[in-house]
JSON list of C-alpha atoms in Angstrom, two decimals:
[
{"chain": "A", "resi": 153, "resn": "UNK", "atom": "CA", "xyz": [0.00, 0.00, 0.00]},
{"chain": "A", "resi": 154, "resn": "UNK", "atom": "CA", "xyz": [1.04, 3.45, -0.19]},
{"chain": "A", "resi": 155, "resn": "UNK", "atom": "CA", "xyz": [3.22, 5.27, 2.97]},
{"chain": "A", "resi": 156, "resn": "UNK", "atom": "CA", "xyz": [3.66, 9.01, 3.07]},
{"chain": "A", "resi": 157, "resn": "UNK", "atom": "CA", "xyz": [6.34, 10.40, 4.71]},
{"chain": "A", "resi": 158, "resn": "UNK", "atom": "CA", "xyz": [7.64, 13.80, 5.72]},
{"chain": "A", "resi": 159, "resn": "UNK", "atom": "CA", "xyz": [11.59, 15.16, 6.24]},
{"chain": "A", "resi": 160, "resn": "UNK", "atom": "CA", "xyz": [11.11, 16.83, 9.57]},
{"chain": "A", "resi": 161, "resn": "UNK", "atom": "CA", "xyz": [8.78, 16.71, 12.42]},
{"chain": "A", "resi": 162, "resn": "UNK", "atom": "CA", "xyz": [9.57, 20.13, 13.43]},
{"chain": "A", "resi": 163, "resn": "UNK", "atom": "CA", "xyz": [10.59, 23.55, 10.97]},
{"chain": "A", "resi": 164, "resn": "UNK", "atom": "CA", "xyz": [11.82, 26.22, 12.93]},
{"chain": "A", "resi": 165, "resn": "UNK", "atom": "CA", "xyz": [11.75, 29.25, 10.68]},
{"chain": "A", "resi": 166, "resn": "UNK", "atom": "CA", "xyz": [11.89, 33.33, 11.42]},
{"chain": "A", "resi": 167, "resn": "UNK", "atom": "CA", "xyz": [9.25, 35.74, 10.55]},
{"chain": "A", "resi": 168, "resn": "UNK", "atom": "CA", "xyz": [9.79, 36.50, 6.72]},
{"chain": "A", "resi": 169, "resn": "UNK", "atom": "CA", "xyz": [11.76, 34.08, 5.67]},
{"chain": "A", "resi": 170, "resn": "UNK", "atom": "CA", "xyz": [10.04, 31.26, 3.32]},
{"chain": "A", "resi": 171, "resn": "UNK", "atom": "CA", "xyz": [9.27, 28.03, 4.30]},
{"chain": "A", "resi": 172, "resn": "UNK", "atom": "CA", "xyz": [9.58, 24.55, 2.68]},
{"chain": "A", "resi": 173, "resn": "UNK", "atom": "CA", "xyz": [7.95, 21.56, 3.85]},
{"chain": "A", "resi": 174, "resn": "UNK", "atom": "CA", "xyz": [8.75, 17.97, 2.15]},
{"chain": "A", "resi": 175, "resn": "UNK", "atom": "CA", "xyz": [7.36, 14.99, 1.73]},
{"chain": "A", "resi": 176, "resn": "UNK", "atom": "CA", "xyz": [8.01, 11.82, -0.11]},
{"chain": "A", "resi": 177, "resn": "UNK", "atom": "CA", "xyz": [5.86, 8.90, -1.33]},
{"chain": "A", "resi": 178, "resn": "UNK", "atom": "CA", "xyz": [5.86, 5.13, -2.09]},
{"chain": "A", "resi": 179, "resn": "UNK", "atom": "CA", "xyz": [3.46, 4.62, -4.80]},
{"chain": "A", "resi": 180, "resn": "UNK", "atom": "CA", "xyz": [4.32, 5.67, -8.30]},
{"chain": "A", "resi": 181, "resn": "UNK", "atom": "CA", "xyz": [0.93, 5.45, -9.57]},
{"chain": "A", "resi": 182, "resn": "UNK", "atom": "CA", "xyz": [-0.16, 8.13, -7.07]},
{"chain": "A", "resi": 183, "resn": "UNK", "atom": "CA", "xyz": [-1.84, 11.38, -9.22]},
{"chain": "A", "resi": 184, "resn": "UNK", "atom": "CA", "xyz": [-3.43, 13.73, -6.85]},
{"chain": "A", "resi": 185, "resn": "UNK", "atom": "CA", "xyz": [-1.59, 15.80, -3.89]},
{"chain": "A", "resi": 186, "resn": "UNK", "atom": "CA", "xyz": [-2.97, 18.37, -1.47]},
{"chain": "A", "resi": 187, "resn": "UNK", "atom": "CA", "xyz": [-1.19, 19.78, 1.21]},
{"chain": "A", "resi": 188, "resn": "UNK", "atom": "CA", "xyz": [-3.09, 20.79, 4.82]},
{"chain": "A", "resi": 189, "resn": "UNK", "atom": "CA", "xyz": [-2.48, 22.83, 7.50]},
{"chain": "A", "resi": 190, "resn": "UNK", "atom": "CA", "xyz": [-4.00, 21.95, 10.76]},
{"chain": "A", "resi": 191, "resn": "UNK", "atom": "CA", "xyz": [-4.04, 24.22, 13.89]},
{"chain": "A", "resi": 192, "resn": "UNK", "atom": "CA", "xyz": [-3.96, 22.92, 17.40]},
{"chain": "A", "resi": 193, "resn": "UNK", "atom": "CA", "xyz": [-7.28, 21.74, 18.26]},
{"chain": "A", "resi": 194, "resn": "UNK", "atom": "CA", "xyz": [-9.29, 21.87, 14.56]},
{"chain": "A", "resi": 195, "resn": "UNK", "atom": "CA", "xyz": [-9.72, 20.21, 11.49]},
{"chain": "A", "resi": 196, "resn": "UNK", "atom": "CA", "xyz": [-7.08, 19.94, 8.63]},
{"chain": "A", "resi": 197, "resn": "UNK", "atom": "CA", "xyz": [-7.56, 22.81, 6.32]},
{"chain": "A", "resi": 198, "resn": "UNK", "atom": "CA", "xyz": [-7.06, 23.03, 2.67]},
{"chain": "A", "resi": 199, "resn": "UNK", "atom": "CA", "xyz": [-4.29, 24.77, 1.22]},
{"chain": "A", "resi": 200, "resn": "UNK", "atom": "CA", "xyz": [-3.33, 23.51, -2.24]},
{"chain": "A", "resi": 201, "resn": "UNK", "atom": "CA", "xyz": [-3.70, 20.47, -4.51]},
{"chain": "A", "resi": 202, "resn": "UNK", "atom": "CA", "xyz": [-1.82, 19.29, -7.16]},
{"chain": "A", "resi": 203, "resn": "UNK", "atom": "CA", "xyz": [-2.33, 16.54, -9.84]},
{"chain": "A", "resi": 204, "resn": "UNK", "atom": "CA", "xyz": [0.38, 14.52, -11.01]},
{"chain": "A", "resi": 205, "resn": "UNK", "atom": "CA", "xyz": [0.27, 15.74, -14.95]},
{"chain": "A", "resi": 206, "resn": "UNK", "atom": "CA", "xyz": [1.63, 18.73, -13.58]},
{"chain": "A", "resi": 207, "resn": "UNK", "atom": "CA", "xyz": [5.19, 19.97, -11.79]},
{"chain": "A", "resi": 208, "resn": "UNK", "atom": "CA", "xyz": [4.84, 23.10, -10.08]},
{"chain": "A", "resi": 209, "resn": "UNK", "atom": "CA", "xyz": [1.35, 24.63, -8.66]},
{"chain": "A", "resi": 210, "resn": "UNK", "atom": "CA", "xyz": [1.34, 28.50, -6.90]},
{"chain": "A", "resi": 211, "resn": "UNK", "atom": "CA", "xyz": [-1.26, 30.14, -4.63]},
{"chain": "A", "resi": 212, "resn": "UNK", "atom": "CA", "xyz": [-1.07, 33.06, -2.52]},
{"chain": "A", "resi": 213, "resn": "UNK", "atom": "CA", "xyz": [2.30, 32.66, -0.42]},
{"chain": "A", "resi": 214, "resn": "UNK", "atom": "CA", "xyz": [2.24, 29.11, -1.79]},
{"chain": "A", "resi": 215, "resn": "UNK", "atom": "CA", "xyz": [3.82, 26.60, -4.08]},
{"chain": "A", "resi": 216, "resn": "UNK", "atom": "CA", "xyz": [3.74, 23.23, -4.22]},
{"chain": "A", "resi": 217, "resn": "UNK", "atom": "CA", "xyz": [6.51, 21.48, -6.36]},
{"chain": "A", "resi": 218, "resn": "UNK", "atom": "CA", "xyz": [5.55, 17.43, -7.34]},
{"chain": "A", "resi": 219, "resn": "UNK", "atom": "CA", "xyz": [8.93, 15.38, -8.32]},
{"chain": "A", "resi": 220, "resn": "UNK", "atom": "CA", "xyz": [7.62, 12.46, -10.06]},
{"chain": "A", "resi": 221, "resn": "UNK", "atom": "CA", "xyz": [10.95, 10.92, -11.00]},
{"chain": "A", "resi": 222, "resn": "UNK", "atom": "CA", "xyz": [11.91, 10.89, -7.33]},
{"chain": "A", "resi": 223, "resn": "UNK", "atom": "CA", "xyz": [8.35, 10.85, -5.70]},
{"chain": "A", "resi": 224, "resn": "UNK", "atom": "CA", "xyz": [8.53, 13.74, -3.74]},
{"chain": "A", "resi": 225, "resn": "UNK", "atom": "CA", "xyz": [6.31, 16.70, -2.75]},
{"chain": "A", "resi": 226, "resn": "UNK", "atom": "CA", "xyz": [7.14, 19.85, -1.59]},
{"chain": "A", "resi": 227, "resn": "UNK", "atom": "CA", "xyz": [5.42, 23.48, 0.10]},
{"chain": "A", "resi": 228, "resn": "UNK", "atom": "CA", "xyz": [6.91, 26.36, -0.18]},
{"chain": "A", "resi": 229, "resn": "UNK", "atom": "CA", "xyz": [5.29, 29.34, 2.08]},
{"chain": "A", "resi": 230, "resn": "UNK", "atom": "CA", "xyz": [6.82, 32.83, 1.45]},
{"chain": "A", "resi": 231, "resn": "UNK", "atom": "CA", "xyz": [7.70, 35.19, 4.22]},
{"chain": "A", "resi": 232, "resn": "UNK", "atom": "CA", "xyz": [6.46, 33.27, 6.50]},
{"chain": "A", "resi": 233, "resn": "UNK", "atom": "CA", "xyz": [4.07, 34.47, 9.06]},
{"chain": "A", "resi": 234, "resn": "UNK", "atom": "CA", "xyz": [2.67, 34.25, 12.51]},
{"chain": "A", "resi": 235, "resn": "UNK", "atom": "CA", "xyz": [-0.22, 32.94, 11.67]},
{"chain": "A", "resi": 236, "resn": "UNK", "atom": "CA", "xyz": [1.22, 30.05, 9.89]},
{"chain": "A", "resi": 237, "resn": "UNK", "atom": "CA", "xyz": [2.76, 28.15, 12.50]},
{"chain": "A", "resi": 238, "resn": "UNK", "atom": "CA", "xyz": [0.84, 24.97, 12.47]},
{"chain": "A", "resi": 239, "resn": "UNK", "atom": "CA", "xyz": [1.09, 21.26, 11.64]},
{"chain": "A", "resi": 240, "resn": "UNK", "atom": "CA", "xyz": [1.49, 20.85, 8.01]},
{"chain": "A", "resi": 241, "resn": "UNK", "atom": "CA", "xyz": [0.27, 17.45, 6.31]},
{"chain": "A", "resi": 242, "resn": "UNK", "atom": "CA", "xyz": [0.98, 16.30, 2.40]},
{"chain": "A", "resi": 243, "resn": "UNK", "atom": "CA", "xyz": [-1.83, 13.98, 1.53]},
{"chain": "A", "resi": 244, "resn": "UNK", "atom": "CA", "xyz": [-1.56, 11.39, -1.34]},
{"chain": "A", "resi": 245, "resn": "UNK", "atom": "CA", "xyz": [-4.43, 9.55, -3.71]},
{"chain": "A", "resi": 246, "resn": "UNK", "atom": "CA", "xyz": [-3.55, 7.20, -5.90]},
{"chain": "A", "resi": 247, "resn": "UNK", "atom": "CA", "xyz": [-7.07, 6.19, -7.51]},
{"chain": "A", "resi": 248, "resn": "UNK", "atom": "CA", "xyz": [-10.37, 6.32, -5.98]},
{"chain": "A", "resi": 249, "resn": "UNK", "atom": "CA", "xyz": [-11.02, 8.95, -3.35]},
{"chain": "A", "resi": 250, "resn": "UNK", "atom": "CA", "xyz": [-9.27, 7.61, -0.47]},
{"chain": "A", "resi": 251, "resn": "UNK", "atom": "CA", "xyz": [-6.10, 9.90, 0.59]},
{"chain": "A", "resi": 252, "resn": "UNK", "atom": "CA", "xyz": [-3.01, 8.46, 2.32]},
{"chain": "A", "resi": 253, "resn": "UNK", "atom": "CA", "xyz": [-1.52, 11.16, 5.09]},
{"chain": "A", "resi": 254, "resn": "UNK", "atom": "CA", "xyz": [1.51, 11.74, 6.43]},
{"chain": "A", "resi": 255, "resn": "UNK", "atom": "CA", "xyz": [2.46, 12.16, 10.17]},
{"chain": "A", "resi": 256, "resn": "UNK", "atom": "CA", "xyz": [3.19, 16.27, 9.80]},
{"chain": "A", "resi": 257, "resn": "UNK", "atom": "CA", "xyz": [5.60, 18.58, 10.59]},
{"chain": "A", "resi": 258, "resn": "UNK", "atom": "CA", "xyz": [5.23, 20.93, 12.94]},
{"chain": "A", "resi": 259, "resn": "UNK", "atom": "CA", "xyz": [5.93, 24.67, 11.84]},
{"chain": "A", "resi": 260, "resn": "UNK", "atom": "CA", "xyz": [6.81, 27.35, 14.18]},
{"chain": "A", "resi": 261, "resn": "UNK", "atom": "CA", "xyz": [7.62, 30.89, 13.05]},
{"chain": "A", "resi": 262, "resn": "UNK", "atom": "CA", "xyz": [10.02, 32.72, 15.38]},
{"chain": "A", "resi": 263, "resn": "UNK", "atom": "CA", "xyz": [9.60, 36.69, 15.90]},
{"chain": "B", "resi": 717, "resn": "UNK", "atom": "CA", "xyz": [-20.99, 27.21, -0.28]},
{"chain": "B", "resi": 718, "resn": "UNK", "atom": "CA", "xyz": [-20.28, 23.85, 1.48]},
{"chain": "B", "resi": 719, "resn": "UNK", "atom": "CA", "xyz": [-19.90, 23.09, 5.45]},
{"chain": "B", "resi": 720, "resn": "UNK", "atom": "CA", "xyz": [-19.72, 20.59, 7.61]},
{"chain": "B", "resi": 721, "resn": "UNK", "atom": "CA", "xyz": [-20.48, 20.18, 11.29]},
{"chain": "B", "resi": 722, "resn": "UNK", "atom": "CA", "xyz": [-19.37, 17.88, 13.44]},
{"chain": "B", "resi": 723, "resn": "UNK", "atom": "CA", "xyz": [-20.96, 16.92, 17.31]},
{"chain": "B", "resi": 724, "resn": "UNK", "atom": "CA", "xyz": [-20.01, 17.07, 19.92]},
{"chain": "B", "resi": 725, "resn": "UNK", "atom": "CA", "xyz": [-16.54, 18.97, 20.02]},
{"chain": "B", "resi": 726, "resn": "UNK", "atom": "CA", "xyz": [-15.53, 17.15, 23.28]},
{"chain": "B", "resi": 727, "resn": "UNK", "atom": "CA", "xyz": [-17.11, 13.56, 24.74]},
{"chain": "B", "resi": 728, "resn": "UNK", "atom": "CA", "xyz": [-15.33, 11.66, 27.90]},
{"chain": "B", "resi": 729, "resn": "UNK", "atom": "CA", "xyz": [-17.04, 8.36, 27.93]},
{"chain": "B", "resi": 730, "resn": "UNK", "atom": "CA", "xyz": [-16.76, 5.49, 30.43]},
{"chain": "B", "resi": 731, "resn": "UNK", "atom": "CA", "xyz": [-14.88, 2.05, 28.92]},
{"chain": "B", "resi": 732, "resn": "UNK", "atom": "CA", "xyz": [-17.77, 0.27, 27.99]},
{"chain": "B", "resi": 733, "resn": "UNK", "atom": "CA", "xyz": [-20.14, 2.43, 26.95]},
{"chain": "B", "resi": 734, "resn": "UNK", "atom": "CA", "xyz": [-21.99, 3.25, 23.64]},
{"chain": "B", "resi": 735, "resn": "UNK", "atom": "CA", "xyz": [-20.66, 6.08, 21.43]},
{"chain": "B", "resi": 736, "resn": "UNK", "atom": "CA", "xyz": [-22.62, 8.15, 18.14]},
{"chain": "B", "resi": 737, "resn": "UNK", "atom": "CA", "xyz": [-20.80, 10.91, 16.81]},
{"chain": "B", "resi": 738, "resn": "UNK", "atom": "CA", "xyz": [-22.72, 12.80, 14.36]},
{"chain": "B", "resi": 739, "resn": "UNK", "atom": "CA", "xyz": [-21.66, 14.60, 11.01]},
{"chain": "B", "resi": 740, "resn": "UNK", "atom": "CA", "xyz": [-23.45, 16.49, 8.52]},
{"chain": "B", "resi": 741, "resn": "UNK", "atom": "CA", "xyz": [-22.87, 18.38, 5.19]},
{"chain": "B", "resi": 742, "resn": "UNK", "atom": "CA", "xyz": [-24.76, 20.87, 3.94]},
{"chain": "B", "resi": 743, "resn": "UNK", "atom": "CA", "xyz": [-24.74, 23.08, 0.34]},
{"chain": "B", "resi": 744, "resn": "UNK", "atom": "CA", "xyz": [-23.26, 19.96, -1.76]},
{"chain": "B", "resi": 745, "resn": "UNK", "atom": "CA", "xyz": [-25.74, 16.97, -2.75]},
{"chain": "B", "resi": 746, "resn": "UNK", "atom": "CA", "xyz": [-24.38, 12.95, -2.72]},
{"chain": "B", "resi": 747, "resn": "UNK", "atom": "CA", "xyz": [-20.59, 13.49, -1.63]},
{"chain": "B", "resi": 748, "resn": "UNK", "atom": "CA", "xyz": [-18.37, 11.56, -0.77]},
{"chain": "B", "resi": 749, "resn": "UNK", "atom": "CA", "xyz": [-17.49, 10.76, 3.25]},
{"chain": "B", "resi": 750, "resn": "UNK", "atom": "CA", "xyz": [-15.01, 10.15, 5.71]},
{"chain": "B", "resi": 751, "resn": "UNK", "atom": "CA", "xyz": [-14.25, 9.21, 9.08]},
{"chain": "B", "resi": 752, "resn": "UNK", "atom": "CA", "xyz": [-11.03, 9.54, 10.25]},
{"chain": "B", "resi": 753, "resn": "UNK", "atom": "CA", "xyz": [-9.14, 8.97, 13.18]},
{"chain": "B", "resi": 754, "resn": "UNK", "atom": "CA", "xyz": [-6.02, 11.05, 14.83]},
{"chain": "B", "resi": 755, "resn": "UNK", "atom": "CA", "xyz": [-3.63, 10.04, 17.29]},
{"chain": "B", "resi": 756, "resn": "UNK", "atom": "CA", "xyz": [-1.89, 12.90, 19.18]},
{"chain": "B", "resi": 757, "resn": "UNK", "atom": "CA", "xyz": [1.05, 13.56, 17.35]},
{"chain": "B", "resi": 758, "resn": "UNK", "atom": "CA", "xyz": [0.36, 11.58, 14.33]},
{"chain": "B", "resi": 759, "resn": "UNK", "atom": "CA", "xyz": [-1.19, 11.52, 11.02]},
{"chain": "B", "resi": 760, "resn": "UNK", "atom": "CA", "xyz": [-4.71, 10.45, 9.86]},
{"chain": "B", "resi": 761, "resn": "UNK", "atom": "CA", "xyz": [-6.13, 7.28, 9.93]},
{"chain": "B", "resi": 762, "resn": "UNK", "atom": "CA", "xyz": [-8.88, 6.53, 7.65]},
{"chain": "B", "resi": 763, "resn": "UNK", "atom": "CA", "xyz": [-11.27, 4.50, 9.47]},
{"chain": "B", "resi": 764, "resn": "UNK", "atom": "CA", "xyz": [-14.71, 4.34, 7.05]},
{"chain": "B", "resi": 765, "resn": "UNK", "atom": "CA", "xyz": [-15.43, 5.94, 3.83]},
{"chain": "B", "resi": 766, "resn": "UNK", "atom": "CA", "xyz": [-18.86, 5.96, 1.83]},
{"chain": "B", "resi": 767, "resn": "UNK", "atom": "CA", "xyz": [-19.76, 7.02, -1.69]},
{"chain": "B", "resi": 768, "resn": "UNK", "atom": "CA", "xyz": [-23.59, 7.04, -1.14]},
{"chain": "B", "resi": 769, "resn": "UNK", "atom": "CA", "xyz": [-26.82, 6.17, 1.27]},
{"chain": "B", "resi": 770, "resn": "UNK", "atom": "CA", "xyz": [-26.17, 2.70, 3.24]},
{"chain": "B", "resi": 771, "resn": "UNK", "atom": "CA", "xyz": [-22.87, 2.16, 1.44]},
{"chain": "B", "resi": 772, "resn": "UNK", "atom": "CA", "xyz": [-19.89, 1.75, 4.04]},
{"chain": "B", "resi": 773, "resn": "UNK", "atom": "CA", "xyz": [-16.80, 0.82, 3.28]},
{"chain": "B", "resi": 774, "resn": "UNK", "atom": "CA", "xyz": [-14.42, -0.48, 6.63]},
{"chain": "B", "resi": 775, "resn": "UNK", "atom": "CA", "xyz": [-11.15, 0.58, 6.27]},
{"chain": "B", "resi": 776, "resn": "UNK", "atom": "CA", "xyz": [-9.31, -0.93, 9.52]},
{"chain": "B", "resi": 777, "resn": "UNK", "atom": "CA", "xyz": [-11.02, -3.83, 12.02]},
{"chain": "B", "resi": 778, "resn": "UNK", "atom": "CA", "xyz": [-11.85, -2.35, 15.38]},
{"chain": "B", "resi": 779, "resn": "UNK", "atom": "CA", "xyz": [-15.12, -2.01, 17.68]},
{"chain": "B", "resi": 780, "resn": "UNK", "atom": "CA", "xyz": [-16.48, 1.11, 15.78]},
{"chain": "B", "resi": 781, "resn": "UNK", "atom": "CA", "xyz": [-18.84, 1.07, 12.83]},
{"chain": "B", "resi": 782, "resn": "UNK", "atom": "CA", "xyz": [-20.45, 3.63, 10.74]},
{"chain": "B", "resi": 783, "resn": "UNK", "atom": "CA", "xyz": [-23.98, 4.53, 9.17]},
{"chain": "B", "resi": 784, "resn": "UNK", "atom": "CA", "xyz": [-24.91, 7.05, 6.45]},
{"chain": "B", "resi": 785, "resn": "UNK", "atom": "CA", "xyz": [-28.65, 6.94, 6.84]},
{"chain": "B", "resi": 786, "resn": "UNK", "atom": "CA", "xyz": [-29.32, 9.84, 3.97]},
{"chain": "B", "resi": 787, "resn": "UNK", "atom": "CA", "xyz": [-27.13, 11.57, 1.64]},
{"chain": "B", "resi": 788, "resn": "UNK", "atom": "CA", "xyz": [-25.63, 14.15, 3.69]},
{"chain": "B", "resi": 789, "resn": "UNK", "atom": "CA", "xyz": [-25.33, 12.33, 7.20]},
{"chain": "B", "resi": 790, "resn": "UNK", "atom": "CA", "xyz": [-22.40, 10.17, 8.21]},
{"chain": "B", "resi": 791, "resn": "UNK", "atom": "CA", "xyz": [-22.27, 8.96, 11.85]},
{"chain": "B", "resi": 792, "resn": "UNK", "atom": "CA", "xyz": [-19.64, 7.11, 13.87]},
{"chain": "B", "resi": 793, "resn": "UNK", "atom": "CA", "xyz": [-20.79, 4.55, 16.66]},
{"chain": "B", "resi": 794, "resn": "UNK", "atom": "CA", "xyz": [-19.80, 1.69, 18.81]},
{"chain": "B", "resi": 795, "resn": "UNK", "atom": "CA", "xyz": [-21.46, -0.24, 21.00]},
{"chain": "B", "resi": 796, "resn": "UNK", "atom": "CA", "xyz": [-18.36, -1.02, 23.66]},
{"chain": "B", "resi": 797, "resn": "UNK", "atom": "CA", "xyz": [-15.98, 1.90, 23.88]},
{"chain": "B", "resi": 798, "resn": "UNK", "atom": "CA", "xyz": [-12.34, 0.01, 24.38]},
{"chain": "B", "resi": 799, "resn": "UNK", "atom": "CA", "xyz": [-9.69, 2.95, 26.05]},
{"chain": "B", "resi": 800, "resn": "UNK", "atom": "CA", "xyz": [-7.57, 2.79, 22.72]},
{"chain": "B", "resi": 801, "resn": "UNK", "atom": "CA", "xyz": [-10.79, 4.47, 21.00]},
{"chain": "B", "resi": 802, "resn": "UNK", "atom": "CA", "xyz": [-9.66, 7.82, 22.62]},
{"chain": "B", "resi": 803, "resn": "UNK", "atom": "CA", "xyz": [-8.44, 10.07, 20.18]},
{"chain": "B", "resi": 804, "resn": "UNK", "atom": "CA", "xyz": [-9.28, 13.12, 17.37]},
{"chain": "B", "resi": 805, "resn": "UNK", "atom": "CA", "xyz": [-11.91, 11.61, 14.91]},
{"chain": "B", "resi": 806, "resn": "UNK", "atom": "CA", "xyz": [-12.58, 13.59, 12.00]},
{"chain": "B", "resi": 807, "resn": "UNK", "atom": "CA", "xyz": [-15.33, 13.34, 9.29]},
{"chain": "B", "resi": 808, "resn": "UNK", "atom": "CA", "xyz": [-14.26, 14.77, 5.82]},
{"chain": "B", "resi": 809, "resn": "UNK", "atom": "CA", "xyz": [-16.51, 14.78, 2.38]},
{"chain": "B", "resi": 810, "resn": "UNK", "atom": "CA", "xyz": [-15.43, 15.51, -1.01]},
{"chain": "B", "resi": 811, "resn": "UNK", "atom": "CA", "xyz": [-17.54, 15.85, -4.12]},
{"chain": "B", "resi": 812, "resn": "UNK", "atom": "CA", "xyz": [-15.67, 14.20, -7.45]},
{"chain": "B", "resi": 813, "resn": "UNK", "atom": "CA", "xyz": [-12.13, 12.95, -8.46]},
{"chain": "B", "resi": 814, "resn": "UNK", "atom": "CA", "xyz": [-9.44, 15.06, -8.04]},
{"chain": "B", "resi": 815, "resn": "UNK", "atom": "CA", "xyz": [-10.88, 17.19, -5.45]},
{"chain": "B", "resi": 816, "resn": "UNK", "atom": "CA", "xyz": [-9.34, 17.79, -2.33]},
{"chain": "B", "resi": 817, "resn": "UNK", "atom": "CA", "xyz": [-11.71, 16.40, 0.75]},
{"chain": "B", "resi": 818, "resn": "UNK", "atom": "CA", "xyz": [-12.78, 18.79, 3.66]},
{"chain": "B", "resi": 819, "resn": "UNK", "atom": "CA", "xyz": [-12.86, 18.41, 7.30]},
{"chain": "B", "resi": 820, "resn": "UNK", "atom": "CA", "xyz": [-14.43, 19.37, 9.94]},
{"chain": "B", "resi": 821, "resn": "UNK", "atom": "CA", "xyz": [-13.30, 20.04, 13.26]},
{"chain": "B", "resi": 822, "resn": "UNK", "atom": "CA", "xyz": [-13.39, 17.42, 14.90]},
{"chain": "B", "resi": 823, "resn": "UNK", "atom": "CA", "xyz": [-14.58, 15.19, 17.95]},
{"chain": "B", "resi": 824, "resn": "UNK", "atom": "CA", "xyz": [-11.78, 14.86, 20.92]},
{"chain": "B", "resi": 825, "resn": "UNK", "atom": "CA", "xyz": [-12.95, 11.60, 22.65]},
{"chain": "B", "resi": 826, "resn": "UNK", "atom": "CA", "xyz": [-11.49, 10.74, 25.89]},
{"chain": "B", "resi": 827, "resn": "UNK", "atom": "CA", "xyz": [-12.43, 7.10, 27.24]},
{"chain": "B", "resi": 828, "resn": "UNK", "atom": "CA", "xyz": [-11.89, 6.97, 31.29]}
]
């Protein structure tokens, strides 16, 4: 089955700098990736998909990069704020609907 | 637009006792649900998922099960809570392929 993994339990980062969160994955047949943020006490919350017939995906403050070749998933949060220190989870499909999660890393933006 | 509620926020149940947690989705017609379960510190476990009315799939063996008695209602019970059913469950719904799921936020079940 498929096992989702991230780097690093725990991202220290300063206020403005940029962030990157990674995350790798066992399945090769795996074509849809979202990313969630989840604050202490609350629900996973959205913050970007990505499908696999694509390489590089940008929001607002956000990009998610998808290495196919290497099966790994990264998001990228510019100058990073307050407000996003959180629990960050990379979530993995690989048909059907069901998602496979990884265990999170922690981010915590120092002032 | 979409939401999703989830009840109660908080439950501390006796081992042994019966447990029906409730979730409901409103603004989006025949999604797809999900119960999941989190572990403090840990990632999600998917523990039921349904694509419509009385279908359940089980995703892991343990004491719960799960019911979706109409189209927008997904509930979580048990008959004989075990201590190692404390934890964050979770109840998600997404509508087709290729679209992310939502959550909502969540049950925090204590067993004492």
């Amino acid at each position: 089955g498929e096992s989702v993994g991230l780097h690093l339990p725990t991202l220290s980062v300063q206020e403005g700098d940029n962030s990157i969160i990674n995350c790798a994955y066992s399945n090769s047949a795996s074509d849809y990736f979202i990313w969630y943020k989840q604050e202490s006490g609350k629900g996973p919350q959205f913050i970007i998909d990505i499908r696999s017939n694509m390489d590089k995906r940008q929001g607002q403050r956000v990009t998610v990069l998808l290495n196919k070749t290497v099966k790994h998933l990264s998001l990228q949060i510019a100058a990073t704020q307050p407000g996003d220190s959180a629990v960050y989870f990379c979530a993995v499909t690989g048909g059907g609907n069901k998602l496979t999660f990884g265990t999170g890393t922690q981010l915590k933006v120092e002032l | 637009s979409q939401t999703i509620h989830q009840w109660p926020a908080t439950l501390v149940q006796p081992v042994g006792s019966p447990l029906s947690l409730e979730c409901t989705v409103e603004g989006t017609s025949n999604p797809n649900l999900y119960w999941y379960r989190q572990a403090a510190g840990r990632g999600l476990q998917l523990l039921f998922y349904s694509v419509g009315i009385g279908q359940i799939s089980s995703e892991v063996p343990q004491n719960l099960s799960a019911s979706r008695p109409q189209d927008r209602q997904f509930i979580l019970s048990s008959k004989k809570l075990l201590l190692s059913d404390s934890g964050f469950y979770l109840c998600a719904w997404s509508s087709e392929r290729f679209q992310p799921q939502h959550f909502g936020d969540g049950t925090r079940l204590s067993i004492l």
